[in-house]
Structure formats: C-alpha cells, structure tokens
Amino acid sequence: MMTIDKFNFAGQKAIVRVDFNVPLDENGKITDDTRIRGALPTLKKVLADGGALIIMSHMGKPKGKVNAKFSLSQIVDAVAAALGAPVQFAPDCAKAQEAAAALKPGEVLLLENLRFYPEEEGKPVGIDKEDPAYNDAKKAMKASQKEFAKTLASYADCYVMDAFGTAHRKHASTAVIADYFDADHKMLGYLMEKEVKAVDNVLKDIKRPFTAIMGGSKVSTKIGIIENLMDKVDNLILCGGMTYTFAKAQGGQIGKSICEDDKLQLALDIIEKAKAKGVNLVLGTDCVAADDFSNDANTQIVPANAIPEGWEGLDAGPETQKSFAAAIEDAKTILWNGPAGVFEFDNFTAGSRAIAEAIAKATANGAFSLIGGGDSVACINKFGMADQVSYISTGGGALLEAIEGKVLPGVAAICGE
Ligand code: AMP
C-alpha cells in the first residue's frame, strides 16, 4: 500500500480530500479553524515535495444545490494564510479542468463545495424513498456519482484521502474516486493515518488493562459500540443519562431522570453479557440529583437507585466519581466517549471532570488515551485538558462507526476491506 511518507509529489498534481467543514459566523468568518490546521501536514508535504495541490471539501448541508451560505470561497484567504501560499479558487468543482491543467508545482487550487452536486453524496434528490421510481432514481444517481468522481480524478495524478470526519461516508470524493487511481497513486493523508492508528490502539493493539468509558444521554445510540467493546475491554464504565435506564431496569427509583423505557431489557442484557464475559461493568452508585433541568437547580446527593419523585440525576455523585477514577487510573488503554453528566451546566461537570482527571493521570503513567465523539471532546476542551490525553479524534460519526468495528469506506477505498 502506498503511504504519504513514501510518495514523492515532485511534478505531480495531487487531489486531496480534506474536511474544511469549518464553522462560520454570520459574516462568513471562521470561528474555529481546527479542521484547517488538521489538514496542514498533508497539504504542506505535497507542496514541499514540489507538487501542485487541488484541495476539495464539503461545507454544511447544501443538499445538492448551489448555496452561497456554504461557499468555500469564504475560506480561501484563511487557507492561504494557513498554508503560507496563494490559493486559487475554482467556482465550480465539476468544471475545473482548465484551472487544474494550468497548475504549476507549488500552486494551490481550492474547489467549490462538492455537495453543491447531489452526485457527491450519491443520493437521489426530490424523490421520496416510498416512491416506486426511487430504486431507478438511485441506480441512475450511482451511475452519475461515478462520472462525477471520474471528473474529479481527471484533474490529478494522485489522490490523497485526509477527511476523517467524512470517512464513514461512501461519497464520490471520499471513496468512489479512489477507483480511478492505481494502488501506487492513492494514499491516506497524515490526519487519516493518525486517526486509523488511534482506533487500532483501542481495537487491535490493546495494552491491558483496557478501560472504556461510555456516557451521554442514551444507551440506544451507543449500543453498537458497547457490544463491540464488550469483547475487548477489562473495565466498562457506563455513565451519563444512560445510567438511569440501568437503575430503573434493576428496580430502582429514578424520579424524573432521563430514561429509555423501551431499553430496560437491553440494559439487563448488557449487565448479563458483562458478567458472562468477565468484564468489570462500572455503573454509578450515587448521583447529583436536581429539582430542575437547569444550572441553578437545587441539588442533593442521593443513591442512583433512590432518586426522589420530582428530582432527576444530572451528574455522577462523589462515590461514583471515586469508583470511575479507580477503574481508569491503572488502565493502559483508555477510550472515552460521552460525558458523565450535563457538563454544559457548570454545576454538573464534576463527574466528567473526575473522568478527565483520572485519564490525564493514567496517560502521564504511560497509558494510551483516545477521546472522541463530539461531547467528550467538548468536555476535555472545557476543562483545558486537551494536552493531557494521548489523542483527540477529529471525527464524530466516523470515530463511533470505527469503534463499532465497522470498516470505513474512506479507509477501505485506499487500504482494502
Ligand atoms: P450523546 O449525544 O448521547 O453523547 O449525549 C451527550 C449529552 O448527554 C450531553 O449534551 C449531556 O448534557 C447529556 N447528558 C449527560 N448526562 C445526562 C443526564 N444525566 N441527564 C440528561 N442529559 C444528560
């Protein structure tokens, strides 16, 4: 398999799929440039070797239609500043043949938002799934998706996939395009390599003990991951809103805490599975209960299975925080997805903070810690502890699918199934 380090881009035109789906304010100014910075090592390597760069990305959800609000023209200057090189702009990503052909080594061309074309996502637009003509429309769209990918591929000599955030989608630019390059002319970028390695560290090259912490609001959205991890972890901490589904399933009183009543049996099955597999399942024993879903609510510490009527558990209690920390501090591999409480309210951050601090301690003692999936990243950033963990994933859905054990189309397109 070709790798970006082995490849010499001198005299080559490289088309690079990045994730420049950056948040913009109402004036079109970038409010967080993390994603642009994330792609720089790959982009700079192409230029440093003496190659020409064609950069492509999506932004937002324009649903296959041109929409100025989502135009990548708004980020040209920021990309140029980050790269330290002028950036040309192709206002139509499917009609950039001339601009691409004219590129000289060291020059950079940014293509307009790929999702202005429905072919990028490959989903038929304007037709309902129930419509009898839907299947034909889908087939036709798949065929035009191939044509669209072929057009993008025609701009360049080689293809680099570096958009981890969309690697779980089989889109024209993230996967289909790879069919138009031979194995020596397609590769993952540095960001993708790092993300894939981080996932391998928690799914394949596991150093034990391995503690996974799954939190967030619902068990239903995390069940695929919990099931996949059950075969791999030594300790499994389940926290956050899903705690109360477990407490109720075991006969506890949970007041008005968040609960998925149709998942009570699932919760009991998870408890049984953990027992059968010898996994140490750590569930909260106490919680911070509040009389209102607000930062200024009155609070009391109560057992997680004896929450008074009219009260709801919004954070892990002190005893629980200790048991979580104990399961984390000695670990050598740690995965954290999802907060232990409503961390957006400052008064309900203690459980998540205890987890973050235990992870930082274990990491300082040589553990590999991977944090990913939206809210836990927001947590670690809120606590200013991003530099105390091993790796923070840039992918939300992509990371979750990877740790569910699914092969990401964007990875498979380069590395095989
Ligand atoms: P998820 O998107 O499933 O990862 O869930 C993240 C959300 O879960 C965050 O917005 C948290 O505020 C929320 N959450 C965590 N603990 C609780 C809780 N005990 N009650 C209600 N929401 C919670």
Tab-separated table of C-alpha atoms and ligand atoms in Angstrom:
chain	number	residue	atom	x	y	z
A	1	MET	CA	0.000	0.000	0.000
A	2	MET	CA	1.285	3.475	-0.840
A	3	THR	CA	1.821	5.834	2.096
A	4	ILE	CA	2.152	9.600	2.069
A	5	ASP	CA	5.655	9.416	3.550
A	6	LYS	CA	6.877	7.120	0.765
A	7	PHE	CA	5.268	9.121	-2.042
A	8	ASN	CA	7.262	11.839	-3.797
A	9	PHE	CA	4.886	14.527	-5.079
A	10	ALA	CA	7.542	16.311	-7.176
A	11	GLY	CA	5.990	17.282	-10.522
A	12	GLN	CA	2.695	15.601	-9.555
A	13	LYS	CA	-0.753	17.073	-9.219
A	14	ALA	CA	-2.398	15.762	-6.064
A	15	ILE	CA	-6.124	15.959	-5.417
A	16	VAL	CA	-6.610	15.921	-1.653
A	17	ARG	CA	-9.957	15.378	0.090
A	18	VAL	CA	-9.905	17.345	3.321
A	19	ASP	CA	-12.575	18.230	5.853
A	20	PHE	CA	-12.840	22.014	5.670
A	21	ASN	CA	-16.371	21.950	7.031
A	22	VAL	CA	-15.453	24.731	9.453
A	23	PRO	CA	-17.988	26.704	11.495
A	24	LEU	CA	-18.610	30.261	10.188
A	25	ASP	CA	-20.252	33.226	11.922
A	26	GLU	CA	-22.977	35.322	10.273
A	27	ASN	CA	-20.298	37.359	8.453
A	28	GLY	CA	-18.682	34.249	6.972
A	29	LYS	CA	-15.711	34.443	9.379
A	30	ILE	CA	-14.270	31.141	10.615
A	31	THR	CA	-14.945	30.664	14.329
A	32	ASP	CA	-12.822	27.515	14.769
A	33	ASP	CA	-10.046	26.611	12.326
A	34	THR	CA	-9.102	23.266	13.931
A	35	ARG	CA	-10.044	21.364	10.777
A	36	ILE	CA	-7.901	23.548	8.528
A	37	ARG	CA	-4.942	23.157	10.859
A	38	GLY	CA	-5.566	19.403	10.968
A	39	ALA	CA	-5.045	19.086	7.214
A	40	LEU	CA	-1.870	21.185	7.043
A	41	PRO	CA	0.760	18.427	7.468
A	42	THR	CA	-0.579	16.621	4.387
A	43	LEU	CA	-1.040	19.765	2.288
A	44	LYS	CA	2.418	21.080	3.204
A	45	LYS	CA	4.090	17.767	2.350
A	46	VAL	CA	2.680	17.936	-1.215
A	47	LEU	CA	3.973	21.482	-1.693
A	48	ALA	CA	7.335	20.825	-0.007
A	49	ASP	CA	7.954	17.894	-2.366
A	50	GLY	CA	7.321	20.172	-5.367
A	51	GLY	CA	3.791	19.051	-6.188
A	52	ALA	CA	0.681	21.032	-7.108
A	53	LEU	CA	-2.366	20.866	-4.853
A	54	ILE	CA	-6.024	20.511	-5.712
A	55	ILE	CA	-7.971	20.709	-2.467
A	56	MET	CA	-11.572	19.529	-2.233
A	57	SER	CA	-14.069	19.524	0.622
A	58	HIS	CA	-17.691	19.861	1.523
A	59	MET	CA	-19.170	22.504	3.817
A	60	GLY	CA	-22.510	22.226	5.583
A	61	LYS	CA	-25.529	20.534	4.078
A	62	PRO	CA	-26.459	22.339	0.847
A	63	LYS	CA	-28.313	19.169	-0.258
A	64	GLY	CA	-27.057	19.084	-3.838
A	65	LYS	CA	-27.815	22.740	-4.625
A	66	VAL	CA	-25.612	25.815	-5.009
A	67	ASN	CA	-25.968	27.912	-1.857
A	68	ALA	CA	-23.720	30.930	-1.234
A	69	LYS	CA	-24.009	30.395	2.524
A	70	PHE	CA	-21.944	27.227	2.135
A	71	SER	CA	-19.453	28.508	-0.450
A	72	LEU	CA	-15.836	27.579	0.183
A	73	SER	CA	-14.894	30.918	-1.409
A	74	GLN	CA	-15.369	32.282	2.134
A	75	ILE	CA	-12.347	30.373	3.421
A	76	VAL	CA	-9.854	30.956	0.576
A	77	ASP	CA	-7.920	33.634	2.479
A	78	ALA	CA	-7.792	31.562	5.667
A	79	VAL	CA	-6.490	28.526	3.778
A	80	ALA	CA	-3.879	30.686	2.018
A	81	ALA	CA	-2.762	32.161	5.348
A	82	ALA	CA	-2.542	28.721	6.969
A	83	LEU	CA	-0.595	27.275	4.033
A	84	GLY	CA	1.577	30.330	3.523
A	85	ALA	CA	0.856	30.164	-0.218
A	86	PRO	CA	-1.627	31.857	-2.578
A	87	VAL	CA	-4.794	29.821	-3.198
A	88	GLN	CA	-6.743	29.939	-6.466
A	89	PHE	CA	-10.455	29.156	-6.389
A	90	ALA	CA	-12.467	27.011	-8.812
A	91	PRO	CA	-16.102	28.239	-8.528
A	92	ASP	CA	-17.497	25.006	-9.996
A	93	CYS	CA	-15.892	21.826	-8.696
A	94	ALA	CA	-17.052	19.783	-11.711
A	95	LYS	CA	-15.730	22.284	-14.267
A	96	ALA	CA	-12.210	22.837	-13.021
A	97	GLN	CA	-10.351	21.013	-15.825
A	98	GLU	CA	-8.645	24.118	-17.192
A	99	ALA	CA	-7.658	25.553	-13.829
A	100	ALA	CA	-6.283	22.155	-12.775
A	101	ALA	CA	-4.393	21.669	-16.040
A	102	ALA	CA	-2.745	25.089	-15.689
A	103	LEU	CA	-1.448	24.408	-12.161
A	104	LYS	CA	2.329	24.515	-11.739
A	105	PRO	CA	4.371	22.902	-8.973
A	106	GLY	CA	3.824	24.763	-5.703
A	107	GLU	CA	0.444	26.154	-6.796
A	108	VAL	CA	-2.821	25.534	-4.994
A	109	LEU	CA	-6.387	25.289	-6.272
A	110	LEU	CA	-9.370	25.021	-3.927
A	111	LEU	CA	-12.535	23.553	-5.461
A	112	GLU	CA	-16.004	24.873	-4.613
A	113	ASN	CA	-18.167	22.854	-2.195
A	114	LEU	CA	-18.520	19.295	-3.508
A	115	ARG	CA	-22.006	18.990	-2.039
A	116	PHE	CA	-23.359	21.616	-4.429
A	117	TYR	CA	-23.660	18.499	-6.636
A	118	PRO	CA	-26.013	15.722	-5.435
A	119	GLU	CA	-23.569	13.282	-7.076
A	120	GLU	CA	-21.108	13.871	-4.232
A	121	GLU	CA	-23.353	12.107	-1.709
A	122	GLY	CA	-24.924	9.925	-4.387
A	123	LYS	CA	-28.462	10.151	-3.001
A	124	PRO	CA	-31.346	10.902	-5.382
A	125	VAL	CA	-32.888	14.289	-4.626
A	126	GLY	CA	-36.521	15.331	-4.831
A	127	ILE	CA	-37.885	11.788	-4.736
A	128	ASP	CA	-39.372	10.027	-1.768
A	129	LYS	CA	-37.983	6.644	-0.644
A	130	GLU	CA	-41.518	5.232	-0.832
A	131	ASP	CA	-41.903	6.301	-4.475
A	132	PRO	CA	-41.927	3.235	-6.825
A	133	ALA	CA	-39.457	5.091	-9.075
A	134	TYR	CA	-36.979	5.528	-6.191
A	135	ASN	CA	-34.843	2.469	-6.961
A	136	ASP	CA	-34.363	3.503	-10.590
A	137	ALA	CA	-33.517	7.043	-9.481
A	138	LYS	CA	-30.974	5.595	-7.039
A	139	LYS	CA	-29.348	3.487	-9.755
A	140	ALA	CA	-29.155	6.477	-12.087
A	141	MET	CA	-27.644	8.581	-9.303
A	142	LYS	CA	-24.997	5.929	-8.550
A	143	ALA	CA	-24.017	5.984	-12.239
A	144	SER	CA	-23.713	9.772	-12.278
A	145	GLN	CA	-21.802	9.631	-8.993
A	146	LYS	CA	-19.167	7.513	-10.772
A	147	GLU	CA	-18.985	10.071	-13.599
A	148	PHE	CA	-18.620	12.896	-11.074
A	149	ALA	CA	-15.825	11.027	-9.257
A	150	LYS	CA	-14.121	10.326	-12.584
A	151	THR	CA	-14.196	14.040	-13.435
A	152	LEU	CA	-12.591	14.937	-10.090
A	153	ALA	CA	-9.980	12.206	-10.590
A	154	SER	CA	-9.153	13.546	-14.069
A	155	TYR	CA	-7.718	16.737	-12.524
A	156	ALA	CA	-4.807	14.967	-10.828
A	157	ASP	CA	-2.085	12.309	-10.975
A	158	CYS	CA	-2.675	11.032	-7.467
A	159	TYR	CA	-5.336	11.049	-4.740
A	160	VAL	CA	-4.933	11.630	-1.019
A	161	MET	CA	-7.791	10.940	1.395
A	162	ASP	CA	-7.414	13.032	4.552
A	163	ALA	CA	-11.006	13.776	5.610
A	164	PHE	CA	-11.568	11.533	8.615
A	165	GLY	CA	-14.776	13.377	9.538
A	166	THR	CA	-16.459	12.020	6.376
A	167	ALA	CA	-14.558	8.727	6.048
A	168	HIS	CA	-17.686	6.815	7.153
A	169	ARG	CA	-19.492	8.003	4.018
A	170	LYS	CA	-19.145	6.360	0.625
A	171	HIS	CA	-19.179	9.637	-1.261
A	172	ALA	CA	-17.679	10.482	-4.662
A	173	SER	CA	-14.703	12.331	-3.155
A	174	THR	CA	-14.142	10.129	-0.085
A	175	ALA	CA	-14.246	6.683	-1.661
A	176	VAL	CA	-15.567	6.314	-5.240
A	177	ILE	CA	-12.794	8.497	-6.690
A	178	ALA	CA	-10.150	6.028	-5.469
A	179	ASP	CA	-11.267	3.559	-8.186
A	180	TYR	CA	-9.729	5.873	-10.775
A	181	PHE	CA	-6.187	5.664	-9.373
A	182	ASP	CA	-3.903	2.635	-9.200
A	183	ALA	CA	-2.599	1.415	-5.846
A	184	ASP	CA	0.651	3.393	-6.202
A	185	HIS	CA	-1.185	6.681	-6.729
A	186	LYS	CA	-3.659	6.761	-3.847
A	187	MET	CA	-2.971	7.017	-0.158
A	188	LEU	CA	-4.242	8.204	3.218
A	189	GLY	CA	-3.075	11.611	4.430
A	190	TYR	CA	-1.318	12.182	7.759
A	191	LEU	CA	-4.508	13.008	9.666
A	192	MET	CA	-6.222	9.839	8.457
A	193	GLU	CA	-3.131	7.798	9.324
A	194	LYS	CA	-3.184	9.189	12.875
A	195	GLU	CA	-6.894	8.523	13.319
A	196	VAL	CA	-6.657	4.967	11.968
A	197	LYS	CA	-3.677	4.267	14.245
A	198	ALA	CA	-5.544	5.660	17.276
A	199	VAL	CA	-8.513	3.383	16.553
A	200	ASP	CA	-6.150	0.407	16.095
A	201	ASN	CA	-4.664	1.191	19.512
A	202	VAL	CA	-8.038	0.639	21.163
A	203	LEU	CA	-9.386	-2.161	18.967
A	204	LYS	CA	-6.329	-4.191	17.940
A	205	ASP	CA	-3.013	-3.383	19.645
A	206	ILE	CA	-4.573	-3.243	23.102
A	207	LYS	CA	-2.341	-2.819	26.158
A	208	ARG	CA	-4.106	-4.022	29.306
A	209	PRO	CA	-5.979	-3.206	31.402
A	210	PHE	CA	-8.322	-1.539	28.900
A	211	THR	CA	-10.994	0.775	30.311
A	212	ALA	CA	-13.726	2.208	28.094
A	213	ILE	CA	-15.965	4.980	29.342
A	214	MET	CA	-19.246	5.402	27.506
A	215	GLY	CA	-21.507	8.238	28.531
A	216	GLY	CA	-24.019	10.603	27.028
A	217	SER	CA	-27.741	10.668	27.115
A	218	LYS	CA	-28.920	7.364	25.673
A	219	VAL	CA	-27.931	3.717	25.671
A	220	SER	CA	-29.708	3.182	22.329
A	221	THR	CA	-27.273	5.365	20.368
A	222	LYS	CA	-24.229	3.662	21.910
A	223	ILE	CA	-25.346	0.038	21.874
A	224	GLY	CA	-23.337	-0.939	18.774
A	225	ILE	CA	-20.169	0.351	20.391
A	226	ILE	CA	-20.911	-1.165	23.791
A	227	GLU	CA	-21.427	-4.567	22.157
A	228	ASN	CA	-18.205	-4.364	20.152
A	229	LEU	CA	-16.211	-3.210	23.180
A	230	MET	CA	-17.610	-5.936	25.404
A	231	ASP	CA	-15.288	-8.442	23.696
A	232	LYS	CA	-12.249	-6.248	24.211
A	233	VAL	CA	-12.337	-4.289	27.458
A	234	ASP	CA	-11.440	-5.188	31.028
A	235	ASN	CA	-13.455	-2.354	32.571
A	236	LEU	CA	-16.543	-0.766	31.064
A	237	ILE	CA	-17.827	2.409	32.694
A	238	LEU	CA	-21.351	3.403	31.660
A	239	CYS	CA	-22.291	6.887	32.772
A	240	GLY	CA	-24.344	9.979	31.963
A	241	GLY	CA	-28.051	9.858	31.200
A	242	MET	CA	-27.988	6.167	30.285
A	243	THR	CA	-27.239	5.359	33.953
A	244	TYR	CA	-30.921	5.777	34.822
A	245	THR	CA	-32.152	3.274	32.264
A	246	PHE	CA	-29.885	0.745	34.019
A	247	ALA	CA	-31.035	1.824	37.502
A	248	LYS	CA	-34.723	1.545	36.562
A	249	ALA	CA	-34.178	-1.806	34.830
A	250	GLN	CA	-32.752	-3.132	38.114
A	251	GLY	CA	-35.816	-1.963	40.036
A	252	GLY	CA	-34.507	1.427	41.183
A	253	GLN	CA	-36.456	4.672	41.698
A	254	ILE	CA	-35.152	7.302	39.278
A	255	GLY	CA	-37.580	10.211	39.780
A	256	LYS	CA	-37.855	12.213	36.559
A	257	SER	CA	-34.356	11.291	35.310
A	258	ILE	CA	-33.879	10.702	31.594
A	259	CYS	CA	-34.738	7.079	30.784
A	260	GLU	CA	-35.417	4.915	27.743
A	261	ASP	CA	-38.304	2.768	28.918
A	262	ASP	CA	-38.129	0.559	25.836
A	263	LYS	CA	-34.484	-0.277	26.569
A	264	LEU	CA	-34.839	-1.723	30.080
A	265	GLN	CA	-34.384	-5.302	28.853
A	266	LEU	CA	-31.398	-4.208	26.764
A	267	ALA	CA	-29.818	-2.747	29.910
A	268	LEU	CA	-30.327	-6.058	31.765
A	269	ASP	CA	-28.862	-7.957	28.795
A	270	ILE	CA	-25.751	-5.743	28.886
A	271	ILE	CA	-25.310	-6.442	32.602
A	272	GLU	CA	-25.615	-10.201	31.954
A	273	LYS	CA	-23.249	-10.095	28.984
A	274	ALA	CA	-20.629	-8.256	31.007
A	275	LYS	CA	-20.869	-10.955	33.703
A	276	ALA	CA	-20.595	-13.746	31.142
A	277	LYS	CA	-17.556	-12.173	29.523
A	278	GLY	CA	-15.823	-11.295	32.785
A	279	VAL	CA	-15.969	-7.560	32.055
A	280	ASN	CA	-15.942	-5.323	35.121
A	281	LEU	CA	-19.033	-3.198	34.465
A	282	VAL	CA	-18.899	0.011	36.489
A	283	LEU	CA	-22.221	1.798	36.927
A	284	GLY	CA	-22.878	4.829	39.108
A	285	THR	CA	-23.979	4.176	42.690
A	286	ASP	CA	-24.793	7.765	43.649
A	287	CYS	CA	-25.704	10.864	41.718
A	288	VAL	CA	-26.218	14.591	41.934
A	289	ALA	CA	-29.976	14.972	41.709
A	290	ALA	CA	-31.553	18.287	40.744
A	291	ASP	CA	-35.117	19.583	41.108
A	292	ASP	CA	-34.947	21.248	37.688
A	293	PHE	CA	-33.029	20.802	34.413
A	294	SER	CA	-31.008	23.973	34.926
A	295	ASN	CA	-27.625	25.074	36.197
A	296	ASP	CA	-29.187	26.850	39.191
A	297	ALA	CA	-31.415	23.974	40.302
A	298	ASN	CA	-31.383	22.826	43.937
A	299	THR	CA	-29.295	19.688	44.320
A	300	GLN	CA	-28.795	16.747	46.656
A	301	ILE	CA	-26.567	13.669	46.564
A	302	VAL	CA	-28.700	10.507	46.534
A	303	PRO	CA	-28.235	6.827	45.643
A	304	ALA	CA	-28.596	6.391	41.856
A	305	ASN	CA	-31.444	3.920	42.513
A	306	ALA	CA	-33.332	6.046	45.052
A	307	ILE	CA	-33.957	9.402	43.423
A	308	PRO	CA	-36.943	11.190	44.981
A	309	GLU	CA	-40.049	11.972	42.898
A	310	GLY	CA	-39.680	15.260	41.044
A	311	TRP	CA	-35.862	15.072	41.065
A	312	GLU	CA	-33.518	13.986	38.252
A	313	GLY	CA	-29.940	12.744	38.168
A	314	LEU	CA	-27.787	15.230	36.277
A	315	ASP	CA	-24.273	14.187	37.300
A	316	ALA	CA	-22.281	11.373	38.901
A	317	GLY	CA	-22.022	11.558	42.708
A	318	PRO	CA	-18.779	11.603	44.758
A	319	GLU	CA	-18.738	7.840	45.480
A	320	THR	CA	-19.292	7.116	41.777
A	321	GLN	CA	-16.535	9.523	40.796
A	322	LYS	CA	-14.143	7.539	43.006
A	323	SER	CA	-15.138	4.196	41.506
A	324	PHE	CA	-14.771	5.598	37.983
A	325	ALA	CA	-11.332	7.005	38.796
A	326	ALA	CA	-10.249	3.659	40.283
A	327	ALA	CA	-11.171	1.844	37.059
A	328	ILE	CA	-9.337	4.417	34.952
A	329	GLU	CA	-6.139	5.234	36.824
A	330	ASP	CA	-4.454	1.831	36.441
A	331	ALA	CA	-5.528	1.348	32.827
A	332	LYS	CA	-3.018	1.191	29.987
A	333	THR	CA	-5.588	1.741	27.228
A	334	ILE	CA	-8.482	4.179	27.625
A	335	LEU	CA	-11.338	5.168	25.357
A	336	TRP	CA	-13.750	7.918	26.376
A	337	ASN	CA	-16.933	8.804	24.540
A	338	GLY	CA	-19.738	10.770	26.146
A	339	PRO	CA	-19.968	12.885	29.317
A	340	ALA	CA	-20.907	11.643	32.800
A	341	GLY	CA	-23.417	14.428	33.338
A	342	VAL	CA	-24.935	17.544	31.852
A	343	PHE	CA	-21.482	19.103	31.567
A	344	GLU	CA	-22.862	22.093	29.645
A	345	PHE	CA	-24.114	23.330	33.061
A	346	ASP	CA	-21.081	24.341	35.155
A	347	ASN	CA	-22.636	22.905	38.313
A	348	PHE	CA	-22.880	19.416	36.792
A	349	THR	CA	-19.358	18.924	35.459
A	350	ALA	CA	-17.798	17.133	38.446
A	351	GLY	CA	-18.368	13.583	37.145
A	352	SER	CA	-16.921	14.339	33.717
A	353	ARG	CA	-14.067	16.260	35.321
A	354	ALA	CA	-13.224	13.294	37.579
A	355	ILE	CA	-13.051	11.105	34.477
A	356	ALA	CA	-10.858	13.614	32.617
A	357	GLU	CA	-8.506	13.923	35.586
A	358	ALA	CA	-8.181	10.155	36.001
A	359	ILE	CA	-7.475	9.818	32.274
A	360	ALA	CA	-4.802	12.534	32.489
A	361	LYS	CA	-3.191	10.718	35.436
A	362	ALA	CA	-3.203	7.359	33.633
A	363	THR	CA	-1.839	8.984	30.476
A	364	ALA	CA	1.004	10.550	32.471
A	365	ASN	CA	1.729	6.993	33.693
A	366	GLY	CA	2.067	5.716	30.136
A	367	ALA	CA	-1.479	4.769	29.128
A	368	PHE	CA	-2.778	5.431	25.611
A	369	SER	CA	-5.973	7.501	25.850
A	370	LEU	CA	-8.317	8.229	22.973
A	371	ILE	CA	-11.076	10.779	23.414
A	372	GLY	CA	-13.641	11.170	20.695
A	373	GLY	CA	-17.157	11.676	19.560
A	374	GLY	CA	-18.334	15.238	19.998
A	375	ASP	CA	-19.274	15.906	23.587
A	376	SER	CA	-16.332	14.293	25.356
A	377	VAL	CA	-14.053	16.404	23.162
A	378	ALA	CA	-16.071	19.483	24.172
A	379	CYS	CA	-15.641	18.364	27.815
A	380	ILE	CA	-11.864	17.951	27.619
A	381	ASN	CA	-11.608	21.353	25.928
A	382	LYS	CA	-13.879	22.971	28.520
A	383	PHE	CA	-11.554	21.665	31.242
A	384	GLY	CA	-8.466	22.859	29.323
A	385	MET	CA	-7.006	19.342	29.462
A	386	ALA	CA	-6.631	18.559	25.753
A	387	ASP	CA	-2.848	18.354	26.065
A	388	GLN	CA	-3.046	15.773	28.873
A	389	VAL	CA	-4.502	12.931	26.797
A	390	SER	CA	-2.871	10.889	24.030
A	391	TYR	CA	-5.205	11.597	21.146
A	392	ILE	CA	-8.376	13.564	20.482
A	393	SER	CA	-10.217	12.330	17.429
A	394	THR	CA	-11.434	14.855	14.865
A	395	GLY	CA	-14.222	12.525	13.737
A	396	GLY	CA	-17.628	12.309	15.395
A	397	GLY	CA	-19.724	9.775	13.480
A	398	ALA	CA	-16.667	8.344	11.742
A	399	LEU	CA	-14.940	7.550	15.037
A	400	LEU	CA	-18.078	5.998	16.503
A	401	GLU	CA	-18.541	3.759	13.459
A	402	ALA	CA	-14.864	2.774	13.557
A	403	ILE	CA	-15.085	1.738	17.211
A	404	GLU	CA	-18.274	-0.140	16.487
A	405	GLY	CA	-15.931	-2.245	14.358
A	406	LYS	CA	-17.265	-1.074	11.003
A	407	VAL	CA	-14.874	-0.664	8.078
A	408	LEU	CA	-14.969	2.979	6.981
A	409	PRO	CA	-15.492	3.355	3.199
A	410	GLY	CA	-12.871	6.137	3.092
A	411	VAL	CA	-10.291	3.796	4.583
A	412	ALA	CA	-11.377	0.725	2.616
A	413	ALA	CA	-11.048	2.693	-0.647
A	414	ILE	CA	-7.311	3.006	-0.015
A	415	CYS	CA	-6.425	0.063	2.230
A	416	GLY	CA	-8.971	-2.545	1.089
A	417	GLU	CA	-11.678	-4.139	3.235
B	1	AMP	P1	-24.752	11.962	23.483
B	1	AMP	O1	-25.054	12.955	22.374
B	1	AMP	O2	-25.670	10.790	23.531
B	1	AMP	O3	-23.288	11.609	23.569
B	1	AMP	O4	-25.088	12.741	24.812
B	1	AMP	C1	-24.458	13.916	25.207
B	1	AMP	C2	-25.425	14.709	26.019
B	1	AMP	O5	-25.855	13.935	27.106
B	1	AMP	C3	-24.855	15.984	26.601
B	1	AMP	O6	-25.468	17.070	25.984
B	1	AMP	C4	-25.207	15.889	28.061
B	1	AMP	O7	-25.710	17.083	28.579
B	1	AMP	C5	-26.271	14.824	28.096
B	1	AMP	N1	-26.370	14.169	29.403
B	1	AMP	C6	-25.395	13.608	30.120
B	1	AMP	N2	-25.846	13.184	31.308
B	1	AMP	C7	-27.170	13.471	31.351
B	1	AMP	C8	-28.182	13.308	32.343
B	1	AMP	N3	-27.927	12.704	33.483
B	1	AMP	N4	-29.413	13.747	32.040
B	1	AMP	C9	-29.665	14.351	30.866
B	1	AMP	N5	-28.750	14.539	29.904
B	1	AMP	C10	-27.506	14.112	30.142
